[in-house]
Short mmCIF file of C-alpha atoms and ligand atoms in Angstrom, two decimals:
data_model
loop_
_atom_site.label_atom_id
_atom_site.label_comp_id
_atom_site.label_asym_id
_atom_site.label_seq_id
_atom_site.Cartn_x
_atom_site.Cartn_y
_atom_site.Cartn_z
CA MET A 1 65.43 79.76 97.26
CA ALA A 2 68.23 77.82 99.21
CA SER A 3 70.05 80.79 101.14
CA ASP A 4 70.73 79.36 104.58
CA ASP A 5 70.53 75.77 103.53
CA LEU A 6 72.31 74.99 100.23
CA ARG A 7 70.93 72.03 98.20
CA PRO A 8 72.29 70.05 96.85
CA ALA A 9 75.13 69.14 99.59
CA VAL A 10 78.51 68.57 97.93
CA VAL A 11 80.89 66.22 100.23
CA VAL A 12 84.33 65.82 99.22
CA VAL A 13 85.30 62.49 99.50
CA ASP A 14 89.47 61.50 99.23
CA GLY A 15 90.02 59.16 97.17
CA SER A 16 92.49 58.58 93.67
CA ALA A 17 92.47 59.49 90.12
CA ASP A 18 92.07 55.77 88.07
CA ALA A 19 89.51 53.61 90.93
CA ALA A 20 85.22 53.93 90.10
CA PRO A 21 83.40 56.79 91.79
CA PRO A 22 81.42 55.33 95.20
CA THR A 23 77.90 53.85 94.13
CA ALA A 24 74.64 56.76 93.79
CA ASP A 25 71.74 56.96 92.34
CA VAL A 26 73.83 58.69 89.06
CA VAL A 27 77.91 58.46 88.62
CA ALA A 28 79.58 60.26 86.28
CA VAL A 29 82.87 59.63 85.02
CA ARG A 30 85.31 61.61 82.47
CA VAL A 31 85.95 61.52 78.73
CA SER A 32 88.48 63.73 77.31
CA PRO A 33 88.93 64.36 73.53
CA GLY A 34 91.61 61.83 71.43
CA ALA A 35 91.76 61.51 67.93
CA ASP A 36 89.69 59.46 67.34
CA GLY A 37 87.09 60.51 68.69
CA ALA A 38 86.13 60.54 73.59
CA VAL A 39 88.41 59.10 75.59
CA PRO A 40 87.79 57.32 78.69
CA GLY A 41 89.44 58.45 82.04
CA PRO A 42 91.39 55.41 84.27
CA ASP A 43 87.82 56.32 87.10
CA ALA A 44 86.04 55.64 83.66
CA LEU A 45 87.22 52.22 82.36
CA ALA A 46 87.15 51.11 86.41
CA LEU A 47 84.20 51.12 86.77
CA GLY A 48 82.82 49.62 83.14
CA GLN A 49 84.61 46.46 84.95
CA GLN A 50 82.48 47.04 88.06
CA LEU A 51 79.42 47.28 85.67
CA GLY A 52 80.17 44.83 83.14
CA VAL A 53 79.23 47.74 79.93
CA ASP A 54 82.04 48.61 77.54
CA ILE A 55 82.72 52.15 77.78
CA PRO A 56 85.16 52.60 74.96
CA ALA A 57 82.17 51.14 73.24
CA TYR A 58 79.42 52.65 74.68
CA LEU A 59 81.71 56.30 73.64
CA GLN A 60 82.61 54.82 69.96
CA ARG A 61 79.03 54.24 69.43
CA GLU A 62 77.53 57.51 70.51
CA LYS A 63 80.43 59.88 68.39
CA ALA A 64 81.24 61.09 71.75
CA ARG A 65 84.34 63.95 71.58
CA GLY A 66 85.46 64.51 75.13
CA GLU A 67 84.27 68.10 74.82
CA ALA A 68 83.88 70.10 77.88
CA GLY A 69 80.27 69.84 79.20
CA GLU A 70 80.01 67.11 76.73
CA ILE A 71 77.34 64.62 78.29
CA THR A 72 77.22 61.07 76.72
CA ALA A 73 73.83 59.39 79.24
CA MET A 74 74.30 55.84 79.75
CA PRO A 75 71.37 53.99 80.99
CA VAL A 76 72.17 51.13 83.26
CA LEU A 77 70.14 48.10 83.46
CA PRO A 78 68.69 47.50 86.80
CA ALA A 79 70.71 43.72 86.85
CA ALA A 80 72.81 45.43 89.04
CA PRO A 81 70.18 46.93 91.98
CA LYS A 82 72.41 48.71 94.06
CA GLY A 83 74.26 50.27 91.58
CA PRO A 84 73.74 53.62 89.65
CA LYS A 85 71.13 54.21 88.02
CA THR A 86 72.84 56.44 85.37
CA VAL A 87 76.38 56.62 84.33
CA LEU A 88 77.35 60.07 83.05
CA LEU A 89 79.94 60.30 80.64
CA VAL A 90 81.48 63.78 81.20
CA GLY A 91 83.88 65.48 78.79
CA VAL A 92 86.05 67.74 80.18
CA GLY A 93 87.36 69.62 77.27
CA ASP A 94 91.66 70.47 78.50
CA ALA A 95 90.61 69.95 82.11
CA SER A 96 90.32 73.91 82.85
CA ALA A 97 89.05 75.89 85.55
CA ARG A 98 86.93 76.62 82.10
CA SER A 99 86.01 73.93 81.37
CA LEU A 100 85.19 72.31 84.66
CA ARG A 101 82.87 74.53 85.24
CA LYS A 102 80.89 73.71 82.28
CA ALA A 103 81.24 70.03 83.04
CA GLY A 104 79.71 71.04 86.46
CA ALA A 105 76.52 72.88 85.36
CA ALA A 106 76.49 69.42 82.95
CA VAL A 107 76.36 67.33 85.16
CA VAL A 108 74.39 68.52 87.67
CA ARG A 109 71.44 70.47 84.97
CA ARG A 110 71.66 66.13 83.75
CA ALA A 111 70.50 64.85 87.30
CA ARG A 112 68.37 66.99 88.44
CA ASP A 113 65.71 64.47 88.93
CA ALA A 114 68.11 61.87 90.37
CA ARG A 115 68.48 61.83 95.20
CA THR A 116 72.40 61.37 94.98
CA VAL A 117 75.16 62.41 92.67
CA ALA A 118 79.08 60.14 93.11
CA THR A 119 81.05 61.93 91.04
CA THR A 120 85.48 61.16 89.42
CA VAL A 121 85.12 64.53 87.19
CA ALA A 122 86.85 66.25 89.34
CA VAL A 123 89.67 63.58 90.75
CA ASP A 124 93.10 64.85 89.67
CA ALA A 125 92.13 68.81 88.75
CA ASP A 126 94.23 71.39 90.17
CA ALA A 127 92.89 73.65 93.10
CA LEU A 128 91.64 76.66 91.02
CA ALA A 129 89.48 73.52 88.59
CA PHE A 130 88.36 71.84 91.26
CA ARG A 131 86.91 75.04 93.02
CA ALA A 132 85.29 76.21 90.04
CA PHE A 133 83.88 72.37 88.91
CA VAL A 134 82.26 72.51 92.69
CA GLU A 135 80.64 76.21 92.05
CA ALA A 136 79.06 75.21 89.32
CA VAL A 137 77.90 72.01 90.39
CA LEU A 138 75.89 74.45 92.82
CA LEU A 139 75.05 78.09 91.09
CA ALA A 140 73.63 75.21 88.11
CA SER A 141 71.00 73.83 91.01
CA TYR A 142 70.25 77.00 91.53
CA SER A 143 65.89 77.55 90.95
CA TYR A 144 63.59 79.83 92.56
CA SER A 145 59.95 79.77 92.24
CA LEU A 146 56.49 80.72 93.45
CA LYS A 147 54.64 79.36 92.04
CA THR A 148 52.10 77.18 93.90
CA SER A 149 52.47 73.53 92.13
CA SER A 150 56.56 73.58 92.22
CA LYS A 151 58.30 71.27 94.21
CA PRO A 152 62.07 71.65 95.28
CA SER A 153 64.59 69.22 93.64
CA PRO A 154 64.98 65.98 94.85
CA LEU A 155 68.85 65.94 94.69
CA ARG A 156 70.09 66.76 97.34
CA LYS A 157 73.56 65.33 98.09
CA VAL A 158 76.30 65.54 95.07
CA THR A 159 79.69 63.24 96.33
CA VAL A 160 83.00 64.36 94.92
CA VAL A 161 85.83 62.42 95.26
CA TYR A 162 89.19 64.48 95.00
CA ALA A 163 92.46 63.85 95.57
CA GLY A 164 93.58 67.11 96.34
CA ASP A 165 93.21 70.04 99.57
CA ALA A 166 89.45 69.71 100.80
CA ASP A 167 90.20 73.06 101.04
CA ALA A 168 88.35 74.20 98.29
CA VAL A 169 85.73 73.20 98.78
CA ASP A 170 84.88 75.37 101.82
CA ARG A 171 85.95 77.97 99.12
CA ALA A 172 83.40 77.12 96.63
CA THR A 173 80.34 76.60 99.03
CA ALA A 174 80.80 80.09 100.51
CA THR A 175 81.28 81.65 97.25
CA ALA A 176 78.21 79.32 96.45
CA ARG A 177 75.76 80.59 98.56
CA ALA A 178 76.74 84.00 98.33
CA VAL A 179 76.04 84.08 94.69
CA ARG A 180 73.06 82.40 95.13
CA LEU A 181 71.45 84.58 98.52
CA ALA A 182 72.69 87.80 95.96
CA ARG A 183 69.20 85.15 93.12
CA ASP A 184 67.25 84.68 95.61
CA LEU A 185 67.35 89.27 96.53
CA ILE A 186 67.24 90.84 92.79
CA ASN A 187 64.84 88.08 91.80
CA THR A 188 62.33 89.00 94.89
CA PRO A 189 59.18 90.34 93.19
CA SER A 190 58.91 94.03 94.56
CA MET A 191 56.24 94.68 95.83
CA GLU A 192 57.97 92.84 98.91
CA LYS A 193 61.69 94.00 98.00
CA THR A 194 61.32 97.67 99.46
CA PRO A 195 64.66 100.04 100.53
CA ALA A 196 63.46 99.01 103.79
CA TRP A 197 63.00 95.26 103.47
CA LEU A 198 66.49 95.16 100.87
CA ALA A 199 68.27 96.70 104.52
CA GLU A 200 66.41 94.34 106.64
CA ARG A 201 68.38 90.99 105.11
CA ALA A 202 70.89 93.47 104.40
CA VAL A 203 71.00 93.05 108.77
CA ARG A 204 70.37 89.71 109.23
CA TYR A 205 72.76 88.22 106.76
CA GLY A 206 75.26 90.60 107.80
CA GLU A 207 74.78 89.69 111.62
CA ARG A 208 75.00 86.06 110.60
CA ALA A 209 78.61 86.22 109.48
CA GLY A 210 79.70 88.90 112.26
CA LEU A 211 79.51 92.01 110.68
CA ASP A 212 78.52 95.29 111.82
CA VAL A 213 75.53 96.66 110.13
CA VAL A 214 74.59 100.39 110.04
CA VAL A 215 70.75 101.14 108.02
CA ARG A 216 70.46 105.18 108.24
CA ASP A 217 65.90 105.30 108.00
CA GLU A 218 64.97 108.72 105.51
CA GLN A 219 64.81 111.32 109.20
CA ALA A 220 69.07 110.55 108.89
CA LEU A 221 69.62 110.19 105.78
CA ALA A 222 68.06 114.01 105.65
CA ALA A 223 69.54 115.12 108.65
CA GLU A 224 73.65 114.35 106.94
CA GLY A 225 72.18 115.21 103.21
CA PHE A 226 71.70 112.28 101.27
CA GLY A 227 70.04 114.78 99.01
CA GLY A 228 70.78 112.47 96.17
CA ILE A 229 68.80 109.04 97.30
CA LEU A 230 66.22 110.97 98.90
CA GLY A 231 65.49 112.99 95.07
CA VAL A 232 65.35 109.26 94.07
CA GLY A 233 63.36 107.47 96.81
CA GLY A 234 61.24 110.67 96.81
CA GLY A 235 58.27 109.54 94.78
CA SER A 236 57.71 106.46 96.09
CA SER A 237 55.40 105.95 99.12
CA ARG A 238 58.22 103.39 100.33
CA PRO A 239 61.19 105.45 101.90
CA PRO A 240 64.82 104.74 101.31
CA ARG A 241 67.17 103.32 103.27
CA PHE A 242 71.40 103.65 102.80
CA ILE A 243 72.91 100.46 103.68
CA GLU A 244 76.31 99.96 105.35
CA MET A 245 77.64 96.79 106.75
CA SER A 246 82.04 96.83 107.81
CA TYR A 247 84.15 93.90 107.57
CA ARG A 248 86.86 94.76 109.55
CA PRO A 249 89.70 91.54 110.51
CA ARG A 250 92.20 91.62 113.71
CA GLY A 251 95.68 93.50 112.09
CA ALA A 252 93.77 94.16 108.08
CA ARG A 253 96.09 95.33 105.54
CA GLY A 254 94.45 98.37 103.89
CA HIS A 255 90.35 99.53 103.21
CA VAL A 256 87.73 98.50 100.40
CA VAL A 257 84.71 100.47 100.38
CA LEU A 258 82.62 99.02 97.44
CA VAL A 259 78.99 100.47 96.16
CA GLY A 260 76.06 98.83 95.16
CA LYS A 261 73.04 100.90 93.47
CA GLY A 262 70.37 99.80 95.45
CA ILE A 263 67.35 100.36 93.35
CA THR A 264 63.89 97.79 94.26
CA PHE A 265 62.22 98.98 91.52
CA ASP A 266 62.90 101.87 88.35
CA SER A 267 59.76 102.62 87.58
CA GLY A 268 62.64 105.58 85.40
CA GLY A 269 60.35 108.00 87.67
CA LEU A 270 58.78 110.77 85.70
CA SER A 271 60.77 109.84 83.02
CA LEU A 272 58.08 107.33 83.55
CA LYS A 273 60.01 104.34 81.11
CA THR A 274 57.72 101.85 78.21
CA SER A 275 55.90 99.42 80.14
CA ASP A 276 58.22 96.47 78.21
CA GLY A 277 61.00 98.71 79.31
CA MET A 278 59.97 98.42 83.10
CA VAL A 279 59.69 94.46 83.15
CA THR A 280 62.82 93.71 84.37
CA MET A 281 63.69 96.65 86.92
CA LYS A 282 62.78 94.84 89.98
CA THR A 283 66.23 93.61 89.16
CA ASP A 284 67.84 97.32 89.66
CA MET A 285 69.44 96.29 93.13
CA ALA A 286 71.69 93.78 91.70
CA GLY A 287 74.54 95.55 91.97
CA GLY A 288 73.45 95.71 95.59
CA ALA A 289 72.63 92.12 96.16
CA ALA A 290 76.36 91.68 95.23
CA VAL A 291 77.94 93.53 96.79
CA ILE A 292 75.56 92.27 100.47
CA ALA A 293 76.30 89.04 98.93
CA THR A 294 80.03 89.84 99.01
CA MET A 295 80.39 91.11 102.46
CA THR A 296 79.19 87.94 103.98
CA ALA A 297 80.92 85.57 102.14
CA LEU A 298 84.31 87.86 103.68
CA GLY A 299 84.93 86.04 107.12
CA GLU A 300 84.74 82.37 105.63
CA LEU A 301 87.16 82.72 103.13
CA GLY A 302 89.30 84.83 105.61
CA VAL A 303 90.66 87.51 103.61
CA LYS A 304 93.15 90.06 105.31
CA THR A 305 91.78 93.42 104.21
CA ARG A 306 89.12 95.50 105.68
CA VAL A 307 85.74 95.90 103.69
CA THR A 308 83.28 98.30 103.47
CA GLY A 309 79.55 97.78 101.79
CA LEU A 310 77.84 100.66 101.38
CA ILE A 311 74.59 99.77 99.32
CA PRO A 312 71.80 103.21 98.76
CA ALA A 313 68.57 101.66 98.73
CA ALA A 314 65.85 104.16 96.83
CA GLU A 315 62.62 102.50 95.10
CA ASN A 316 62.34 105.19 91.75
CA MET A 317 58.44 105.80 91.58
CA PRO A 318 56.85 108.76 89.85
CA SER A 319 53.86 110.78 92.10
CA GLY A 320 53.40 113.91 93.43
CA SER A 321 55.85 113.81 95.75
CA ALA A 322 58.64 113.06 92.90
CA THR A 323 61.75 114.39 91.97
CA ARG A 324 61.18 116.59 88.53
CA PRO A 325 62.90 117.33 85.13
CA GLY A 326 64.77 120.24 86.12
CA ASP A 327 64.83 119.61 90.07
CA VAL A 328 67.96 120.29 91.20
CA LEU A 329 69.30 118.17 93.87
CA THR A 330 72.21 118.41 96.66
CA HIS A 331 74.25 115.81 97.36
CA TYR A 332 76.30 113.64 100.56
CA GLY A 333 79.55 116.89 100.66
CA GLY A 334 77.49 119.56 99.15
CA ARG A 335 77.75 119.33 95.34
CA THR A 336 74.44 119.91 93.46
CA VAL A 337 73.20 118.38 90.37
CA GLU A 338 70.44 119.05 88.31
CA VAL A 339 68.12 116.26 86.57
CA LEU A 340 67.27 116.42 83.74
CA ASN A 341 66.41 112.48 83.49
CA THR A 342 64.37 111.60 85.91
CA ASP A 343 65.70 107.98 84.83
CA ALA A 344 69.68 108.56 85.13
CA GLU A 345 69.01 107.12 89.26
CA GLY A 346 71.68 105.06 89.62
CA ARG A 347 73.61 107.74 89.17
CA LEU A 348 73.02 110.23 91.41
CA VAL A 349 72.18 107.35 94.40
CA LEU A 350 75.48 106.41 93.90
CA ALA A 351 77.27 109.42 94.06
CA ASP A 352 75.67 109.76 97.81
CA GLY A 353 77.65 107.17 98.54
CA LEU A 354 81.16 107.28 96.37
CA ALA A 355 81.31 110.89 98.08
CA TYR A 356 80.27 109.36 101.71
CA ALA A 357 82.49 106.77 101.17
CA ALA A 358 85.52 109.33 99.93
CA LYS A 359 84.95 111.83 102.43
CA ASN A 360 84.00 109.56 105.61
CA LEU A 361 86.04 106.86 104.94
CA ARG A 362 89.29 107.33 103.01
CA PRO A 363 89.58 104.12 101.39
CA ASP A 364 92.40 102.39 99.54
CA VAL A 365 90.20 101.87 96.89
CA MET A 366 86.42 102.59 95.55
CA VAL A 367 84.42 99.61 93.23
CA ASP A 368 81.38 100.06 92.74
CA LEU A 369 78.76 98.05 90.53
CA ALA A 370 75.53 98.80 89.28
CA THR A 371 72.64 98.46 86.47
CA LEU A 372 73.71 101.32 85.19
CA THR A 373 72.49 102.13 81.61
CA GLY A 374 71.31 99.91 78.83
CA ALA A 375 74.14 101.38 76.75
CA ALA A 376 76.20 98.93 79.29
CA SER A 377 74.27 95.87 77.52
CA LEU A 378 73.78 97.39 74.00
CA GLY A 379 77.90 97.86 73.84
CA LEU A 380 78.98 94.37 75.26
CA GLY A 381 75.82 92.04 75.07
CA ARG A 382 74.52 90.41 77.74
CA VAL A 383 78.31 88.40 79.17
CA HIS A 384 80.61 90.67 80.14
CA GLY A 385 80.10 93.80 82.61
CA ALA A 386 81.68 96.74 81.94
CA LEU A 387 84.95 97.78 83.55
CA PHE A 388 85.82 101.15 84.32
CA SER A 389 88.79 102.50 86.21
CA THR A 390 90.56 105.72 87.39
CA ASP A 391 93.68 102.71 88.67
CA GLU A 392 95.54 101.08 86.38
CA SER A 393 96.20 98.54 88.83
CA LEU A 394 93.13 97.90 90.25
CA ALA A 395 92.00 97.39 86.07
CA ASP A 396 94.22 94.56 85.98
CA HIS A 397 93.71 92.78 89.32
CA LEU A 398 89.57 93.09 88.57
CA LEU A 399 90.52 91.56 85.01
CA THR A 400 91.85 88.90 86.44
CA ALA A 401 89.95 87.90 89.13
CA ALA A 402 86.72 87.84 86.66
CA GLU A 403 88.83 85.61 85.19
CA THR A 404 89.77 82.94 87.77
CA ALA A 405 86.17 83.03 88.37
CA GLY A 406 84.49 82.51 85.77
CA GLU A 407 83.30 86.01 84.98
CA GLN A 408 83.15 88.28 81.78
CA LEU A 409 84.25 91.60 82.23
CA TRP A 410 85.76 93.66 79.07
CA ARG A 411 87.68 97.66 79.91
CA MET A 412 86.04 100.06 78.65
CA PRO A 413 87.35 103.52 78.77
CA LEU A 414 86.98 107.08 80.54
CA VAL A 415 87.01 109.32 77.38
CA GLU A 416 87.69 113.23 79.12
CA ASP A 417 86.75 114.63 75.84
CA TYR A 418 82.85 114.05 77.31
CA ARG A 419 83.19 115.73 80.49
CA ASP A 420 81.96 118.76 79.61
CA ALA A 421 78.30 116.91 78.41
CA LEU A 422 78.26 116.65 82.55
CA ASP A 423 78.53 120.55 82.89
CA SER A 424 75.11 121.75 83.78
CA ASP A 425 73.80 125.67 82.95
CA ILE A 426 72.58 126.16 86.70
CA ALA A 427 74.01 123.53 88.91
CA ASP A 428 77.92 121.92 89.21
CA LEU A 429 76.68 118.99 87.13
CA GLN A 430 73.49 117.47 85.32
CA ASN A 431 73.19 114.31 85.43
CA ILE A 432 72.47 112.61 81.82
CA GLY A 433 75.09 114.28 78.86
CA ASN A 434 73.86 117.07 76.73
CA PRO A 435 72.08 116.37 73.57
CA HIS A 436 73.39 119.04 71.71
CA LYS A 437 77.00 117.42 72.75
CA HIS A 438 76.76 114.05 70.87
CA TYR A 439 79.06 112.04 72.07
CA SER A 440 76.98 108.94 73.03
CA GLY A 441 78.22 106.52 74.83
CA GLY A 442 75.74 106.22 77.62
CA ALA A 443 77.64 103.67 79.64
CA ILE A 444 80.80 106.32 78.90
CA SER A 445 79.56 109.36 80.39
CA ALA A 446 77.67 107.96 83.31
CA ALA A 447 81.18 106.61 84.52
CA LEU A 448 82.32 109.55 83.75
CA PHE A 449 79.13 110.95 86.15
CA LEU A 450 81.04 108.51 89.22
CA ARG A 451 83.94 109.59 88.95
CA GLU A 452 83.46 113.39 89.97
CA PHE A 453 82.12 111.56 92.88
CA THR A 454 84.93 110.19 94.15
CA GLY A 455 87.54 112.13 96.06
CA GLY A 456 90.41 111.09 92.65
CA MET A 457 91.11 107.82 95.08
CA PRO A 458 92.10 104.73 92.97
CA TRP A 459 88.18 103.96 91.68
CA ALA A 460 86.94 101.33 89.63
CA HIS A 461 83.46 100.85 88.17
CA LEU A 462 81.55 97.91 87.04
CA ASP A 463 78.22 97.96 84.89
CA ILE A 464 76.25 94.74 85.27
CA ALA A 465 73.08 96.18 82.73
CA GLY A 466 74.26 93.52 80.49
CA PRO A 467 75.25 90.16 82.57
CA ALA A 468 73.66 91.25 86.13
CA ARG A 469 70.23 88.84 85.34
CA SER A 470 69.91 86.21 82.07
CA ASP A 471 66.86 85.15 80.46
CA LYS A 472 68.23 81.54 80.39
CA ASP A 473 69.40 79.02 81.84
CA GLU A 474 73.29 78.21 80.83
CA GLY A 475 76.19 76.59 82.21
CA GLU A 476 76.24 77.37 86.17
CA ILE A 477 74.08 80.74 84.62
CA THR A 478 69.96 80.81 86.02
CA LYS A 479 67.71 82.25 84.13
CA GLY A 480 66.58 85.77 85.60
CA GLY A 481 69.47 87.02 88.70
CA THR A 482 72.56 85.77 87.94
CA GLY A 483 74.85 87.63 91.06
CA TYR A 484 77.01 88.83 88.79
CA GLY A 485 79.87 90.34 90.58
CA VAL A 486 80.80 88.29 93.86
CA ARG A 487 82.84 85.78 92.86
CA LEU A 488 84.82 88.12 91.13
CA LEU A 489 84.57 90.37 94.04
CA LEU A 490 86.01 87.35 96.39
CA ARG A 491 88.45 86.43 94.09
CA TRP A 492 89.69 90.21 94.22
CA LEU A 493 89.52 90.07 97.48
CA GLU A 494 90.70 87.13 99.22
CA GLN A 495 94.24 87.50 96.80
CA ALA A 496 94.63 90.64 97.10
CA ALA A 497 96.04 93.70 99.29
CA PRO A 498 93.77 96.42 98.18
CA VAL A 499 95.02 97.63 94.76
N1 BES B 1 68.09 100.44 85.15
C1 BES B 1 68.90 101.38 84.21
C2 BES B 1 69.92 101.06 82.98
C3 BES B 1 69.43 99.90 82.69
C4 BES B 1 67.83 99.38 81.46
C5 BES B 1 69.50 98.23 83.38
C6 BES B 1 67.96 98.73 81.41
C7 BES B 1 69.25 97.00 82.53
C8 BES B 1 68.91 97.03 81.09
C9 BES B 1 69.19 102.99 84.42
O1 BES B 1 68.69 103.27 85.63
C10 BES B 1 68.74 103.50 83.30
O2 BES B 1 67.39 103.91 82.92
N2 BES B 1 69.94 104.46 82.52
C11 BES B 1 69.23 104.75 80.92
C12 BES B 1 69.72 106.01 81.72
C13 BES B 1 69.78 107.31 80.54
C14 BES B 1 68.51 108.30 81.33
C15 BES B 1 70.52 108.22 80.12
C16 BES B 1 69.43 104.43 79.85
O3 BES B 1 70.20 103.21 80.19
O4 BES B 1 68.43 104.35 78.98
MN1 MN B 2 66.88 104.24 85.02
ZN1 ZN B 3 68.66 101.91 86.75
#
């Protein structure tokens, strides 16, 4: 766990594209694709000269191709006592942000056991690609472990030579710190991670970042009519919370509300999941984690928009006090919902959050993030988030921000014809689609349900059930909680006014 103290520290030093990097345990230099295999960059040639090795010959012998993220390791004999122990010849492909993101991740993964790394791999990259490189270094080196035997990686310093504006490093560091915070929150087991615990963390990290944080406990929720959050949290001995984080920069342009699903554990409630289906459900607050983490980085990134983060947090458990199938909840603002499946709980807590925002905050835009449906993950896989939006320009901006940030997002339709499946016989709505309507498309009906609570304001919904967690380490993504959403939200808020 390392969100307070970023390890490794990335230190940027000014330098030119044709000099070898400063020395370190591991030194990483560029190679690019050429017609006959990898072509060393001028930095690699300078290093070869310094060390007295024929780098082009070595690349040829190793059949290196220079593709993004390809690593050709070259051990260095102890002839040079103060020199590097290992040289990494790192493929940068077309040197785009995407390629350098791969390269950055590959470098730290290969250098995990070293103490220091120095690299010229991104020395003359454009600012976006350089930022992607540094973010990948800081994200691929993340790990989470509660093993009594686990030792933190010895890697403590990555010196990055860069000819451009070093401001990109500060932005990358702030972004990566936020993503790592989200991962820590997601990876924490639910025995520790109660709604109250999540709220405490939001207060701690939020106040450290200069935000106002207000937490409503179960009495306040009852007094103000948050029936969705109370209904979902009612089965647990650990009561729900509603977290409100506010960022108000001076002279703010516009107001964005972010809402994150904060189910600290999803057993399904009385509509109990299978044991297999429950195993990963400590991650059901990944949307909330992304919102908390995003909020903490807004100041550092100089975001000019007012942003409010709302996290309805509850533990979905079966018990004598749990909501029963057939119960009717009254949401914030008064609308009634018949609960036909207690495992469709995310939309119930989000409905309160969206209704609260629409009534009290009247923002220019609302965006929610939620591990909402298995269907989203089934349809789009484990890499893409599903985007639904009532506003074309908001959707376009989010898609662009995701692309720039290195997160995959895919637009899905809000199919009007499916809406009538949510009509209840006895309440305003029901929380799952009527099975007799045979529409299928579970991610779509969930999104249509949420739309009912947005008060007609421009709104986007990101169903992140697929990408919120990963089963493997790959590129800058680490096994467990991925922190998906933080990078794209921050890019969007940094660049854009509200819509
Ligand atoms: N948290 C789950 C969705 C989920 C499933 C996320 C698998 C990640 C992996 C959500 O609360 C849920 O249980 N959704 C149900 C909805 C259904 C009952 C309409 C689902 O997707 O099966
Ligand atoms: Mn559920
Ligand atoms: Zn859930």
